[in-house]
mmCIF file with all atom_site columns, C-alpha atoms in Angstrom:
data_model
loop_
_atom_site.group_PDB
_atom_site.id
_atom_site.type_symbol
_atom_site.label_atom_id
_atom_site.label_alt_id
_atom_site.label_comp_id
_atom_site.label_asym_id
_atom_site.label_entity_id
_atom_site.label_seq_id
_atom_site.pdbx_PDB_ins_code
_atom_site.Cartn_x
_atom_site.Cartn_y
_atom_site.Cartn_z
_atom_site.occupancy
_atom_site.B_iso_or_equiv
_atom_site.pdbx_formal_charge
_atom_site.auth_seq_id
_atom_site.auth_comp_id
_atom_site.auth_asym_id
_atom_site.auth_atom_id
_atom_site.pdbx_PDB_model_num
ATOM 1   C CA . MET A 1 1   ? -159.170 75.880 33.782 1.00 51.00 ? 1490 MET A CA 1
ATOM 2   C CA . THR A 1 2   ? -158.689 79.495 34.620 1.00 59.00 ? 1491 THR A CA 1
ATOM 3   C CA . GLU A 1 3   ? -162.327 79.661 36.099 1.00 74.00 ? 1492 GLU A CA 1
ATOM 4   C CA . GLY A 1 4   ? -161.052 78.003 39.319 1.00 85.00 ? 1493 GLY A CA 1
ATOM 5   C CA . ILE A 1 5   ? -158.204 80.540 39.922 1.00 94.00 ? 1494 ILE A CA 1
ATOM 6   C CA . GLN A 1 6   ? -158.720 83.399 42.147 1.00 96.00 ? 1495 GLN A CA 1
ATOM 7   C CA . ILE A 1 7   ? -155.977 85.955 42.965 1.00 97.00 ? 1496 ILE A CA 1
ATOM 8   C CA . VAL A 1 8   ? -156.406 88.345 45.938 1.00 97.00 ? 1497 VAL A CA 1
ATOM 9   C CA . PHE A 1 9   ? -154.094 91.176 46.747 1.00 96.00 ? 1498 PHE A CA 1
ATOM 10  C CA . ARG A 1 10  ? -154.007 92.477 50.372 1.00 94.00 ? 1499 ARG A CA 1
ATOM 11  C CA . ASP A 1 11  ? -152.378 95.635 51.715 1.00 89.00 ? 1500 ASP A CA 1
ATOM 12  C CA . LEU A 1 12  ? -151.047 96.361 48.222 1.00 90.00 ? 1501 LEU A CA 1
ATOM 13  C CA . PRO A 1 13  ? -152.513 97.496 44.789 1.00 92.00 ? 1502 PRO A CA 1
ATOM 14  C CA . PRO A 1 14  ? -153.077 94.852 42.294 1.00 94.00 ? 1503 PRO A CA 1
ATOM 15  C CA . SER A 1 15  ? -150.261 94.438 39.689 1.00 94.00 ? 1504 SER A CA 1
ATOM 16  C CA . ALA A 1 16  ? -151.137 93.148 36.154 1.00 96.00 ? 1505 ALA A CA 1
ATOM 17  C CA . THR A 1 17  ? -147.627 91.754 35.591 1.00 97.00 ? 1506 THR A CA 1
ATOM 18  C CA . LEU A 1 18  ? -147.655 89.934 38.913 1.00 96.00 ? 1507 LEU A CA 1
ATOM 19  C CA . GLU A 1 19  ? -151.120 88.736 38.385 1.00 97.00 ? 1508 GLU A CA 1
ATOM 20  C CA . ALA A 1 20  ? -150.172 87.390 34.935 1.00 97.00 ? 1509 ALA A CA 1
ATOM 21  C CA . ASN A 1 21  ? -147.123 85.501 36.474 1.00 97.00 ? 1510 ASN A CA 1
ATOM 22  C CA . ILE A 1 22  ? -149.330 84.000 39.031 1.00 97.00 ? 1511 ILE A CA 1
ATOM 23  C CA . GLN A 1 23  ? -151.905 83.020 36.524 1.00 97.00 ? 1512 GLN A CA 1
ATOM 24  C CA . ARG A 1 24  ? -149.193 81.066 34.510 1.00 96.00 ? 1513 ARG A CA 1
ATOM 25  C CA . LYS A 1 25  ? -147.917 79.457 37.584 1.00 96.00 ? 1514 LYS A CA 1
ATOM 26  C CA . ALA A 1 26  ? -151.453 78.305 38.697 1.00 95.00 ? 1515 ALA A CA 1
ATOM 27  C CA . GLU A 1 27  ? -152.161 76.937 35.301 1.00 94.00 ? 1516 GLU A CA 1
ATOM 28  C CA . ARG A 1 28  ? -149.174 74.764 35.440 1.00 93.00 ? 1517 ARG A CA 1
ATOM 29  C CA . LEU A 1 29  ? -150.528 73.329 38.742 1.00 93.00 ? 1518 LEU A CA 1
ATOM 30  C CA . PHE A 1 30  ? -153.771 72.603 36.877 1.00 92.00 ? 1519 PHE A CA 1
ATOM 31  C CA . ARG A 1 31  ? -151.901 70.632 34.256 1.00 90.00 ? 1520 ARG A CA 1
ATOM 32  C CA . LEU A 1 32  ? -150.071 68.727 36.869 1.00 86.00 ? 1521 LEU A CA 1
ATOM 33  C CA . HIS A 1 33  ? -153.238 67.547 38.561 1.00 85.00 ? 1522 HIS A CA 1
ATOM 34  C CA . SER A 1 34  ? -156.425 67.681 36.463 1.00 83.00 ? 1523 SER A CA 1
ATOM 35  C CA . ASN A 1 35  ? -158.742 67.260 39.504 1.00 86.00 ? 1524 ASN A CA 1
ATOM 36  C CA . ILE A 1 36  ? -158.026 70.680 41.125 1.00 92.00 ? 1525 ILE A CA 1
ATOM 37  C CA . THR A 1 37  ? -161.367 72.155 41.745 1.00 92.00 ? 1526 THR A CA 1
ATOM 38  C CA . ALA A 1 38  ? -160.224 75.660 42.977 1.00 94.00 ? 1527 ALA A CA 1
ATOM 39  C CA . CYS A 1 39  ? -157.008 77.464 43.447 1.00 96.00 ? 1528 CYS A CA 1
ATOM 40  C CA . ARG A 1 40  ? -156.901 80.812 45.586 1.00 97.00 ? 1529 ARG A CA 1
ATOM 41  C CA . ILE A 1 41  ? -153.762 82.774 45.777 1.00 97.00 ? 1530 ILE A CA 1
ATOM 42  C CA . THR A 1 42  ? -153.343 85.369 48.257 1.00 96.00 ? 1531 THR A CA 1
ATOM 43  C CA . VAL A 1 43  ? -150.715 88.044 47.878 1.00 95.00 ? 1532 VAL A CA 1
ATOM 44  C CA . GLN A 1 44  ? -149.877 90.175 50.926 1.00 92.00 ? 1533 GLN A CA 1
ATOM 45  C CA . LYS A 1 45  ? -147.202 92.648 51.913 1.00 85.00 ? 1534 LYS A CA 1
ATOM 46  C CA . PRO A 1 46  ? -147.217 93.654 55.473 1.00 72.00 ? 1535 PRO A CA 1
ATOM 47  C CA . PRO A 1 47  ? -146.441 97.281 56.221 1.00 71.00 ? 1536 PRO A CA 1
ATOM 48  C CA . ALA A 1 48  ? -142.609 97.902 56.708 1.00 64.00 ? 1537 ALA A CA 1
ATOM 49  C CA . HIS A 1 49  ? -141.939 98.902 60.219 1.00 61.00 ? 1538 HIS A CA 1
ATOM 50  C CA . HIS A 1 50  ? -138.154 98.572 59.957 1.00 54.00 ? 1539 HIS A CA 1
ATOM 51  C CA . HIS A 1 51  ? -135.369 99.983 57.765 1.00 53.00 ? 1540 HIS A CA 1
ATOM 52  C CA . LYS A 1 52  ? -135.726 96.941 55.569 1.00 59.00 ? 1541 LYS A CA 1
ATOM 53  C CA . GLY A 1 53  ? -138.684 96.459 53.286 1.00 64.00 ? 1542 GLY A CA 1
ATOM 54  C CA . GLY A 1 54  ? -141.409 94.111 54.148 1.00 77.00 ? 1543 GLY A CA 1
ATOM 55  C CA . HIS A 1 55  ? -141.626 90.557 52.887 1.00 85.00 ? 1544 HIS A CA 1
ATOM 56  C CA . TYR A 1 56  ? -144.187 89.456 50.553 1.00 89.00 ? 1545 TYR A CA 1
ATOM 57  C CA . HIS A 1 57  ? -146.408 86.551 51.962 1.00 91.00 ? 1546 HIS A CA 1
ATOM 58  C CA . ILE A 1 58  ? -147.852 84.456 49.044 1.00 94.00 ? 1547 ILE A CA 1
ATOM 59  C CA . ARG A 1 59  ? -150.459 81.682 50.093 1.00 96.00 ? 1548 ARG A CA 1
ATOM 60  C CA . VAL A 1 60  ? -151.609 79.090 47.616 1.00 97.00 ? 1549 VAL A CA 1
ATOM 61  C CA . ASP A 1 61  ? -154.862 77.270 48.584 1.00 97.00 ? 1550 ASP A CA 1
ATOM 62  C CA . LEU A 1 62  ? -155.491 74.193 46.382 1.00 95.00 ? 1551 LEU A CA 1
ATOM 63  C CA . HIS A 1 63  ? -158.948 72.330 46.584 1.00 94.00 ? 1552 HIS A CA 1
ATOM 64  C CA . VAL A 1 64  ? -158.740 68.697 45.221 1.00 92.00 ? 1553 VAL A CA 1
ATOM 65  C CA . PRO A 1 65  ? -161.293 65.945 45.874 1.00 88.00 ? 1554 PRO A CA 1
ATOM 66  C CA . GLY A 1 66  ? -160.913 64.887 49.503 1.00 85.00 ? 1555 GLY A CA 1
ATOM 67  C CA . ALA A 1 67  ? -158.292 67.506 50.423 1.00 90.00 ? 1556 ALA A CA 1
ATOM 68  C CA . GLU A 1 68  ? -157.363 71.086 50.765 1.00 94.00 ? 1557 GLU A CA 1
ATOM 69  C CA . LEU A 1 69  ? -153.630 71.786 50.385 1.00 94.00 ? 1558 LEU A CA 1
ATOM 70  C CA . VAL A 1 70  ? -152.155 74.996 51.590 1.00 95.00 ? 1559 VAL A CA 1
ATOM 71  C CA . ALA A 1 71  ? -148.693 76.337 50.677 1.00 93.00 ? 1560 ALA A CA 1
ATOM 72  C CA . ALA A 1 72  ? -147.744 79.118 52.964 1.00 85.00 ? 1561 ALA A CA 1
ATOM 73  C CA . ARG A 1 73  ? -144.361 79.895 54.361 1.00 69.00 ? 1562 ARG A CA 1
ATOM 74  C CA . ASP A 1 74  ? -143.070 82.467 56.761 1.00 66.00 ? 1563 ASP A CA 1
ATOM 75  C CA . PRO A 1 75  ? -140.502 84.386 54.607 1.00 63.00 ? 1564 PRO A CA 1
ATOM 76  C CA . GLU A 1 76  ? -138.973 86.498 57.472 1.00 63.00 ? 1565 GLU A CA 1
ATOM 77  C CA . ASP A 1 77  ? -135.699 84.817 57.201 1.00 60.00 ? 1566 ASP A CA 1
ATOM 78  C CA . ASP A 1 78  ? -135.452 85.077 53.467 1.00 62.00 ? 1567 ASP A CA 1
ATOM 79  C CA . ARG A 1 79  ? -134.479 88.499 52.099 1.00 69.00 ? 1568 ARG A CA 1
ATOM 80  C CA . GLY A 1 80  ? -135.418 87.298 48.590 1.00 70.00 ? 1569 GLY A CA 1
ATOM 81  C CA . HIS A 1 81  ? -139.134 87.665 49.664 1.00 79.00 ? 1570 HIS A CA 1
ATOM 82  C CA . GLU A 1 82  ? -138.817 91.344 49.500 1.00 86.00 ? 1571 GLU A CA 1
ATOM 83  C CA . ASN A 1 83  ? -139.282 90.719 45.769 1.00 88.00 ? 1572 ASN A CA 1
ATOM 84  C CA . PRO A 1 84  ? -142.824 89.592 44.908 1.00 90.00 ? 1573 PRO A CA 1
ATOM 85  C CA . TYR A 1 85  ? -141.666 87.378 42.067 1.00 93.00 ? 1574 TYR A CA 1
ATOM 86  C CA . VAL A 1 86  ? -139.259 85.420 44.113 1.00 91.00 ? 1575 VAL A CA 1
ATOM 87  C CA . ALA A 1 87  ? -141.951 84.983 46.924 1.00 91.00 ? 1576 ALA A CA 1
ATOM 88  C CA . THR A 1 88  ? -144.307 83.794 44.318 1.00 94.00 ? 1577 THR A CA 1
ATOM 89  C CA . ARG A 1 89  ? -141.852 81.318 42.790 1.00 94.00 ? 1578 ARG A CA 1
ATOM 90  C CA . ASP A 1 90  ? -141.109 79.812 46.216 1.00 93.00 ? 1579 ASP A CA 1
ATOM 91  C CA . ALA A 1 91  ? -144.729 79.568 47.110 1.00 94.00 ? 1580 ALA A CA 1
ATOM 92  C CA . PHE A 1 92  ? -145.746 77.804 43.846 1.00 95.00 ? 1581 PHE A CA 1
ATOM 93  C CA . ARG A 1 93  ? -142.802 75.428 44.285 1.00 95.00 ? 1582 ARG A CA 1
ATOM 94  C CA . ALA A 1 94  ? -143.973 74.454 47.802 1.00 94.00 ? 1583 ALA A CA 1
ATOM 95  C CA . ALA A 1 95  ? -147.512 74.173 46.222 1.00 95.00 ? 1584 ALA A CA 1
ATOM 96  C CA . LYS A 1 96  ? -146.208 71.883 43.531 1.00 95.00 ? 1585 LYS A CA 1
ATOM 97  C CA . ARG A 1 97  ? -144.497 69.625 46.064 1.00 94.00 ? 1586 ARG A CA 1
ATOM 98  C CA . LEU A 1 98  ? -147.611 69.434 48.266 1.00 94.00 ? 1587 LEU A CA 1
ATOM 99  C CA . LEU A 1 99  ? -149.595 68.393 45.213 1.00 93.00 ? 1588 LEU A CA 1
ATOM 100 C CA . GLN A 1 100 ? -147.045 65.799 44.099 1.00 92.00 ? 1589 GLN A CA 1
ATOM 101 C CA . GLU A 1 101 ? -146.965 64.389 47.629 1.00 92.00 ? 1590 GLU A CA 1
ATOM 102 C CA . HIS A 1 102 ? -150.797 64.209 47.813 1.00 91.00 ? 1591 HIS A CA 1
ATOM 103 C CA . VAL A 1 103 ? -150.971 62.439 44.378 1.00 87.00 ? 1592 VAL A CA 1
ATOM 104 C CA . ARG A 1 104 ? -148.334 59.944 45.501 1.00 89.00 ? 1593 ARG A CA 1
ATOM 105 C CA . ARG A 1 105 ? -150.288 59.357 48.886 1.00 88.00 ? 1594 ARG A CA 1
ATOM 106 C CA . GLN A 1 106 ? -153.429 58.679 46.838 1.00 84.00 ? 1595 GLN A CA 1
ATOM 107 C CA . ARG A 1 107 ? -151.688 56.310 44.499 1.00 83.00 ? 1596 ARG A CA 1
ATOM 108 C CA . ASP A 1 108 ? -150.193 54.364 47.372 1.00 82.00 ? 1597 ASP A CA 1
ATOM 109 C CA . HIS A 1 109 ? -153.443 54.266 49.222 1.00 73.00 ? 1598 HIS A CA 1
ATOM 110 C CA . ARG A 1 110 ? -155.247 52.876 46.129 1.00 70.00 ? 1599 ARG A CA 1
ATOM 111 C CA . HIS A 1 111 ? -152.364 50.142 45.791 1.00 60.00 ? 1600 HIS A CA 1
ATOM 112 C CA . ASP A 1 112 ? -152.631 49.211 49.502 1.00 60.00 ? 1601 ASP A CA 1
ATOM 113 C CA . ARG A 1 113 ? -156.380 48.783 49.224 1.00 56.00 ? 1602 ARG A CA 1
ATOM 114 C CA . ALA A 1 114 ? -156.190 46.586 46.009 1.00 51.00 ? 1603 ALA A CA 1
ATOM 115 C CA . PRO A 1 115 ? -157.147 43.035 46.984 1.00 54.00 ? 1604 PRO A CA 1
ATOM 116 C CA . ASP A 1 116 ? -154.502 40.463 46.598 1.00 51.00 ? 1605 ASP A CA 1
ATOM 117 C CA . VAL A 1 117 ? -155.776 38.332 43.770 1.00 50.00 ? 1606 VAL A CA 1
ATOM 118 C CA . ALA A 1 118 ? -153.710 35.295 44.564 1.00 51.00 ? 1607 ALA A CA 1
ATOM 119 C CA . ALA A 1 119 ? -154.639 35.124 48.193 1.00 51.00 ? 1608 ALA A CA 1
ATOM 120 C CA . SER A 1 120 ? -158.320 35.481 47.365 1.00 52.00 ? 1609 SER A CA 1
ATOM 121 C CA . SER A 1 121 ? -158.557 33.048 44.473 1.00 49.00 ? 1610 SER A CA 1
ATOM 122 C CA . PRO A 1 122 ? -161.183 30.359 44.962 1.00 53.00 ? 1611 PRO A CA 1
ATOM 123 C CA . PHE A 1 123 ? -158.837 27.769 43.363 1.00 50.00 ? 1612 PHE A CA 1
ATOM 124 C CA . PRO A 1 124 ? -155.813 27.316 45.547 1.00 51.00 ? 1613 PRO A CA 1
ATOM 125 C CA . GLU A 1 125 ? -152.823 26.146 43.511 1.00 52.00 ? 1614 GLU A CA 1
ATOM 126 C CA . THR A 1 126 ? -152.348 22.403 44.014 1.00 50.00 ? 1615 THR A CA 1
ATOM 127 C CA . LEU A 1 127 ? -149.444 22.023 41.744 1.00 49.00 ? 1616 LEU A CA 1
ATOM 128 C CA . ALA A 1 128 ? -146.371 21.532 43.826 1.00 45.00 ? 1617 ALA A CA 1
#
């Protein structure tokens, strides 16, 4: 499960505690959908140019058969994203919703393509 998880830190030094937090959240996604082939998480903190601290950008890329799901949000309006753990929580919540929606679409697509047994029966009902 953990072989498919890659965590990348950009513009900030790696943090063992943040990495462990991300690892746990990624493993939960793997339990939610067993067909995830890869999960790449990018943690980035742009340089602070203003009086306020910079916002953390967390991007979660999930590869599943037939699709690549990307959860990335612009946190500029959310002061909570000055905390990397809050930004991580929000990114993984968005990734979970994307994954659930993907599973739902796949399930609906399979049901739409299932042949109608009654309509395709070689023996039409003659009982009336």
